[in-house]
Amino acid sequence: MYAFHIRATFAWSSQESLRSEVLSWYVDYFQPHAIQRLTRLAADAARNLPPHRAADLELALRQAITDEPTWRYARGDIVITCQPDATVRLDERIMPTYQPHVDRLMKLEYQFDEQLRRARYAQELSRRWAAILNEHAGDEDIADAREHLLAAQGEAARWINELLRSHPRAPTEPKAPVPPQHNR
């Protein structure tokens, strides 16, 4: 059995003017209730999560807290409020198992970024060549080379766009434009 480690903080306050030692007494009195409530929320959120999904648990827990950001506790006429916050980290026993996957993911992300940079560089280079060839559009051989280059550039732009669409971490940059095809 694996466990998530949750670090919780509670910000306590009261509308009434309470001396600090009185507020501390109420905090000591209600803190176990707040901890139990947060534990219940965490257990409900973690029930269907595998042990390596601490980030998902933290998101679910934060969402549950956001749904009701201030918890109220009353004793007699005194009402104090609590604003919980929590962070989640993996069980230490999961880390050695999880590390090779993290390393592999980082390597794949780096390879993706490198290929994307290369593709964008090639696309820019292709655009420059197309501009140079446009200047000499009167020559039949150059016009044929220009048309071939524009077709290849269009194919490369479509490939880059497909690569970006298929990647879960697609950048928010605009899609690579498909170059215009000019007929002679």
PDB file of C-alpha atoms in Angstrom:
ATOM      1  CA  MET A   1       0.000   0.000   0.000  1.00  0.00           C
ATOM      2  CA  TYR A   2       1.364   3.377  -0.998  1.00  0.00           C
ATOM      3  CA  ALA A   3       0.414   6.722   0.452  1.00  0.00           C
ATOM      4  CA  PHE A   4       0.456  10.268  -0.810  1.00  0.00           C
ATOM      5  CA  HIS A   5       2.079  12.811   1.475  1.00  0.00           C
ATOM      6  CA  ILE A   6      -0.109  15.859   1.986  1.00  0.00           C
ATOM      7  CA  ARG A   7       1.160  19.060   3.514  1.00  0.00           C
ATOM      8  CA  ALA A   8      -1.758  21.108   4.762  1.00  0.00           C
ATOM      9  CA  THR A   9      -1.908  24.633   6.077  1.00  0.00           C
ATOM     10  CA  PHE A  10      -4.915  26.245   7.682  1.00  0.00           C
ATOM     11  CA  ALA A  11      -5.430  30.001   8.003  1.00  0.00           C
ATOM     12  CA  TRP A  12      -7.754  30.650  10.951  1.00  0.00           C
ATOM     13  CA  SER A  13      -9.660  33.869  11.632  1.00  0.00           C
ATOM     14  CA  SER A  14     -12.711  35.232  13.377  1.00  0.00           C
ATOM     15  CA  GLN A  15     -14.997  38.213  12.843  1.00  0.00           C
ATOM     16  CA  GLU A  16     -15.160  38.694  16.605  1.00  0.00           C
ATOM     17  CA  SER A  17     -12.364  40.500  18.365  1.00  0.00           C
ATOM     18  CA  LEU A  18     -10.713  37.613  20.139  1.00  0.00           C
ATOM     19  CA  ARG A  19      -7.511  37.759  22.081  1.00  0.00           C
ATOM     20  CA  SER A  20      -4.800  35.646  20.491  1.00  0.00           C
ATOM     21  CA  GLU A  21      -4.855  33.044  23.278  1.00  0.00           C
ATOM     22  CA  VAL A  22      -8.651  32.655  22.925  1.00  0.00           C
ATOM     23  CA  LEU A  23      -8.361  32.268  19.159  1.00  0.00           C
ATOM     24  CA  SER A  24      -5.560  29.750  19.727  1.00  0.00           C
ATOM     25  CA  TRP A  25      -7.842  27.762  22.036  1.00  0.00           C
ATOM     26  CA  TYR A  26     -10.553  27.639  19.331  1.00  0.00           C
ATOM     27  CA  VAL A  27      -7.973  26.673  16.700  1.00  0.00           C
ATOM     28  CA  ASP A  28      -6.739  23.848  18.930  1.00  0.00           C
ATOM     29  CA  TYR A  29     -10.338  22.782  19.452  1.00  0.00           C
ATOM     30  CA  PHE A  30     -11.365  22.814  15.758  1.00  0.00           C
ATOM     31  CA  GLN A  31      -8.071  21.810  14.100  1.00  0.00           C
ATOM     32  CA  PRO A  32      -8.774  18.046  14.362  1.00  0.00           C
ATOM     33  CA  HIS A  33     -12.131  18.624  12.620  1.00  0.00           C
ATOM     34  CA  ALA A  34     -10.429  20.525   9.794  1.00  0.00           C
ATOM     35  CA  ILE A  35      -7.734  17.858   9.441  1.00  0.00           C
ATOM     36  CA  GLN A  36     -10.378  15.130   9.363  1.00  0.00           C
ATOM     37  CA  ARG A  37     -12.357  17.030   6.712  1.00  0.00           C
ATOM     38  CA  LEU A  38      -9.269  17.554   4.550  1.00  0.00           C
ATOM     39  CA  THR A  39      -8.280  13.909   5.005  1.00  0.00           C
ATOM     40  CA  ARG A  40     -11.735  12.819   3.858  1.00  0.00           C
ATOM     41  CA  LEU A  41     -11.519  15.072   0.775  1.00  0.00           C
ATOM     42  CA  ALA A  42      -8.061  13.696  -0.030  1.00  0.00           C
ATOM     43  CA  ALA A  43      -9.178  10.088   0.449  1.00  0.00           C
ATOM     44  CA  ASP A  44     -12.169  10.620  -1.850  1.00  0.00           C
ATOM     45  CA  ALA A  45      -9.962  12.227  -4.502  1.00  0.00           C
ATOM     46  CA  ALA A  46      -7.180   9.604  -4.190  1.00  0.00           C
ATOM     47  CA  ARG A  47      -9.429   6.555  -4.191  1.00  0.00           C
ATOM     48  CA  ASN A  48      -9.063   5.870  -7.936  1.00  0.00           C
ATOM     49  CA  LEU A  49      -5.604   7.318  -8.521  1.00  0.00           C
ATOM     50  CA  PRO A  50      -2.507   5.173  -8.963  1.00  0.00           C
ATOM     51  CA  PRO A  51       0.362   5.975  -6.580  1.00  0.00           C
ATOM     52  CA  HIS A  52       2.375   7.947  -9.150  1.00  0.00           C
ATOM     53  CA  ARG A  53      -0.375  10.545  -9.796  1.00  0.00           C
ATOM     54  CA  ALA A  54       0.322  12.985  -6.957  1.00  0.00           C
ATOM     55  CA  ALA A  55      -0.172  15.984  -9.245  1.00  0.00           C
ATOM     56  CA  ASP A  56      -3.657  14.776 -10.178  1.00  0.00           C
ATOM     57  CA  LEU A  57      -4.500  14.325  -6.506  1.00  0.00           C
ATOM     58  CA  GLU A  58      -3.266  17.825  -5.744  1.00  0.00           C
ATOM     59  CA  LEU A  59      -5.414  19.264  -8.549  1.00  0.00           C
ATOM     60  CA  ALA A  60      -8.482  17.361  -7.364  1.00  0.00           C
ATOM     61  CA  LEU A  61      -7.869  18.390  -3.766  1.00  0.00           C
ATOM     62  CA  ARG A  62      -7.377  22.031  -4.714  1.00  0.00           C
ATOM     63  CA  GLN A  63     -10.587  21.917  -6.744  1.00  0.00           C
ATOM     64  CA  ALA A  64     -12.484  20.479  -3.770  1.00  0.00           C
ATOM     65  CA  ILE A  65     -11.065  23.241  -1.585  1.00  0.00           C
ATOM     66  CA  THR A  66     -11.923  25.881  -4.190  1.00  0.00           C
ATOM     67  CA  ASP A  67     -15.525  24.686  -4.243  1.00  0.00           C
ATOM     68  CA  GLU A  68     -15.772  25.697  -0.575  1.00  0.00           C
ATOM     69  CA  PRO A  69     -12.746  27.886   0.196  1.00  0.00           C
ATOM     70  CA  THR A  70     -13.785  28.911   3.715  1.00  0.00           C
ATOM     71  CA  TRP A  71     -14.808  26.410   6.344  1.00  0.00           C
ATOM     72  CA  ARG A  72     -16.848  27.677   9.290  1.00  0.00           C
ATOM     73  CA  TYR A  73     -16.778  26.258  12.793  1.00  0.00           C
ATOM     74  CA  ALA A  74     -18.962  27.450  15.652  1.00  0.00           C
ATOM     75  CA  ARG A  75     -19.050  26.904  19.384  1.00  0.00           C
ATOM     76  CA  GLY A  76     -21.711  28.864  21.170  1.00  0.00           C
ATOM     77  CA  ASP A  77     -21.810  32.376  19.725  1.00  0.00           C
ATOM     78  CA  ILE A  78     -18.227  32.252  18.500  1.00  0.00           C
ATOM     79  CA  VAL A  79     -17.643  31.463  14.817  1.00  0.00           C
ATOM     80  CA  ILE A  80     -14.168  31.003  13.440  1.00  0.00           C
ATOM     81  CA  THR A  81     -13.256  30.380   9.832  1.00  0.00           C
ATOM     82  CA  CYS A  82     -10.569  28.258   8.293  1.00  0.00           C
ATOM     83  CA  GLN A  83      -9.061  28.558   4.839  1.00  0.00           C
ATOM     84  CA  PRO A  84      -7.278  25.305   3.990  1.00  0.00           C
ATOM     85  CA  ASP A  85      -4.470  24.803   1.501  1.00  0.00           C
ATOM     86  CA  ALA A  86      -2.692  21.591   0.593  1.00  0.00           C
ATOM     87  CA  THR A  87       0.169  20.292  -1.498  1.00  0.00           C
ATOM     88  CA  VAL A  88       0.758  16.653  -2.389  1.00  0.00           C
ATOM     89  CA  ARG A  89       3.940  14.739  -3.056  1.00  0.00           C
ATOM     90  CA  LEU A  90       4.702  11.160  -3.966  1.00  0.00           C
ATOM     91  CA  ASP A  91       5.410   8.402  -1.532  1.00  0.00           C
ATOM     92  CA  GLU A  92       9.206   8.033  -1.362  1.00  0.00           C
ATOM     93  CA  ARG A  93       8.926   4.348  -2.277  1.00  0.00           C
ATOM     94  CA  ILE A  94       7.410   5.313  -5.664  1.00  0.00           C
ATOM     95  CA  MET A  95      10.232   7.676  -6.653  1.00  0.00           C
ATOM     96  CA  PRO A  96      12.832   5.047  -7.704  1.00  0.00           C
ATOM     97  CA  THR A  97      10.220   3.280  -9.839  1.00  0.00           C
ATOM     98  CA  TYR A  98       8.904   6.508 -11.306  1.00  0.00           C
ATOM     99  CA  GLN A  99      12.297   8.113 -12.070  1.00  0.00           C
ATOM    100  CA  PRO A 100      13.087   6.110 -15.253  1.00  0.00           C
ATOM    101  CA  HIS A 101       9.710   7.135 -16.679  1.00  0.00           C
ATOM    102  CA  VAL A 102      10.333  10.779 -15.829  1.00  0.00           C
ATOM    103  CA  ASP A 103      13.784  10.582 -17.411  1.00  0.00           C
ATOM    104  CA  ARG A 104      12.342   8.970 -20.558  1.00  0.00           C
ATOM    105  CA  LEU A 105       9.596  11.592 -20.770  1.00  0.00           C
ATOM    106  CA  MET A 106      12.144  14.383 -20.439  1.00  0.00           C
ATOM    107  CA  LYS A 107      14.262  12.812 -23.182  1.00  0.00           C
ATOM    108  CA  LEU A 108      11.242  12.530 -25.498  1.00  0.00           C
ATOM    109  CA  GLU A 109      10.250  16.131 -24.762  1.00  0.00           C
ATOM    110  CA  TYR A 110      13.779  17.269 -25.607  1.00  0.00           C
ATOM    111  CA  GLN A 111      13.761  15.256 -28.844  1.00  0.00           C
ATOM    112  CA  PHE A 112      10.379  16.704 -29.795  1.00  0.00           C
ATOM    113  CA  ASP A 113      11.562  20.259 -29.125  1.00  0.00           C
ATOM    114  CA  GLU A 114      14.757  19.631 -31.109  1.00  0.00           C
ATOM    115  CA  GLN A 115      12.851  18.246 -34.096  1.00  0.00           C
ATOM    116  CA  LEU A 116      10.398  21.125 -33.954  1.00  0.00           C
ATOM    117  CA  ARG A 117      13.279  23.646 -33.953  1.00  0.00           C
ATOM    118  CA  ARG A 118      14.868  21.893 -36.914  1.00  0.00           C
ATOM    119  CA  ALA A 119      11.595  21.802 -38.815  1.00  0.00           C
ATOM    120  CA  ARG A 120      10.995  25.506 -38.201  1.00  0.00           C
ATOM    121  CA  TYR A 121      14.550  26.335 -39.261  1.00  0.00           C
ATOM    122  CA  ALA A 122      14.110  24.297 -42.448  1.00  0.00           C
ATOM    123  CA  GLN A 123      10.798  26.020 -43.105  1.00  0.00           C
ATOM    124  CA  GLU A 124      12.385  29.470 -42.689  1.00  0.00           C
ATOM    125  CA  LEU A 125      15.268  28.498 -44.939  1.00  0.00           C
ATOM    126  CA  SER A 126      12.794  27.251 -47.508  1.00  0.00           C
ATOM    127  CA  ARG A 127      10.904  30.561 -47.366  1.00  0.00           C
ATOM    128  CA  ARG A 128      14.132  32.454 -47.974  1.00  0.00           C
ATOM    129  CA  TRP A 129      14.963  30.294 -50.982  1.00  0.00           C
ATOM    130  CA  ALA A 130      11.435  30.802 -52.335  1.00  0.00           C
ATOM    131  CA  ALA A 131      11.911  34.579 -52.059  1.00  0.00           C
ATOM    132  CA  ILE A 132      15.243  34.359 -53.903  1.00  0.00           C
ATOM    133  CA  LEU A 133      13.699  32.191 -56.604  1.00  0.00           C
ATOM    134  CA  ASN A 134      10.767  34.616 -56.954  1.00  0.00           C
ATOM    135  CA  GLU A 135      13.226  37.310 -57.948  1.00  0.00           C
ATOM    136  CA  HIS A 136      14.280  35.168 -60.933  1.00  0.00           C
ATOM    137  CA  ALA A 137      10.859  33.820 -61.891  1.00  0.00           C
ATOM    138  CA  GLY A 138      11.443  34.483 -65.599  1.00  0.00           C
ATOM    139  CA  ASP A 139      13.979  31.671 -65.979  1.00  0.00           C
ATOM    140  CA  GLU A 140      12.206  28.354 -66.765  1.00  0.00           C
ATOM    141  CA  ASP A 141      14.606  26.174 -64.723  1.00  0.00           C
ATOM    142  CA  ILE A 142      14.437  28.501 -61.739  1.00  0.00           C
ATOM    143  CA  ALA A 143      10.622  28.625 -62.000  1.00  0.00           C
ATOM    144  CA  ASP A 144      10.501  24.804 -61.926  1.00  0.00           C
ATOM    145  CA  ALA A 145      12.844  24.736 -58.922  1.00  0.00           C
ATOM    146  CA  ARG A 146      10.672  27.353 -57.213  1.00  0.00           C
ATOM    147  CA  GLU A 147       7.499  25.309 -57.748  1.00  0.00           C
ATOM    148  CA  HIS A 148       9.227  22.187 -56.447  1.00  0.00           C
ATOM    149  CA  LEU A 149      10.504  24.100 -53.388  1.00  0.00           C
ATOM    150  CA  LEU A 150       7.049  25.559 -52.672  1.00  0.00           C
ATOM    151  CA  ALA A 151       5.470  22.097 -52.879  1.00  0.00           C
ATOM    152  CA  ALA A 152       8.084  20.711 -50.462  1.00  0.00           C
ATOM    153  CA  GLN A 153       7.587  23.689 -48.164  1.00  0.00           C
ATOM    154  CA  GLY A 154       3.825  23.138 -48.145  1.00  0.00           C
ATOM    155  CA  GLU A 155       4.333  19.466 -47.305  1.00  0.00           C
ATOM    156  CA  ALA A 156       6.736  20.414 -44.486  1.00  0.00           C
ATOM    157  CA  ALA A 157       4.256  22.943 -43.083  1.00  0.00           C
ATOM    158  CA  ARG A 158       1.480  20.344 -43.101  1.00  0.00           C
ATOM    159  CA  TRP A 159       3.810  17.864 -41.362  1.00  0.00           C
ATOM    160  CA  ILE A 160       4.729  20.420 -38.676  1.00  0.00           C
ATOM    161  CA  ASN A 161       1.064  21.226 -38.072  1.00  0.00           C
ATOM    162  CA  GLU A 162       0.220  17.517 -37.813  1.00  0.00           C
ATOM    163  CA  LEU A 163       3.129  17.016 -35.399  1.00  0.00           C
ATOM    164  CA  LEU A 164       1.880  19.878 -33.228  1.00  0.00           C
ATOM    165  CA  ARG A 165      -1.719  18.616 -33.261  1.00  0.00           C
ATOM    166  CA  SER A 166      -0.667  15.119 -32.207  1.00  0.00           C
ATOM    167  CA  HIS A 167       1.538  16.279 -29.341  1.00  0.00           C
ATOM    168  CA  PRO A 168      -0.175  16.669 -25.940  1.00  0.00           C
ATOM    169  CA  ARG A 169       2.030  19.643 -25.028  1.00  0.00           C
ATOM    170  CA  ALA A 170       1.514  21.533 -28.263  1.00  0.00           C
ATOM    171  CA  PRO A 171       2.921  25.057 -28.052  1.00  0.00           C
ATOM    172  CA  THR A 172       0.539  27.980 -28.145  1.00  0.00           C
ATOM    173  CA  GLU A 173       2.390  29.545 -31.041  1.00  0.00           C
ATOM    174  CA  PRO A 174       0.432  29.960 -34.261  1.00  0.00           C
ATOM    175  CA  LYS A 175       0.461  27.093 -36.691  1.00  0.00           C
ATOM    176  CA  ALA A 176       3.088  27.066 -39.385  1.00  0.00           C
ATOM    177  CA  PRO A 177       1.605  28.753 -42.453  1.00  0.00           C
ATOM    178  CA  VAL A 178       1.210  26.770 -45.622  1.00  0.00           C
ATOM    179  CA  PRO A 179       3.008  28.701 -48.319  1.00  0.00           C
ATOM    180  CA  PRO A 180       0.975  30.010 -51.229  1.00  0.00           C
ATOM    181  CA  GLN A 181       1.168  27.975 -54.417  1.00  0.00           C
ATOM    182  CA  HIS A 182       1.641  30.217 -57.456  1.00  0.00           C
ATOM    183  CA  ASN A 183       0.801  28.937 -60.906  1.00  0.00           C
ATOM    184  CA  ARG A 184       2.955  30.078 -63.750  1.00  0.00           C
TER     185      ARG A 184
END
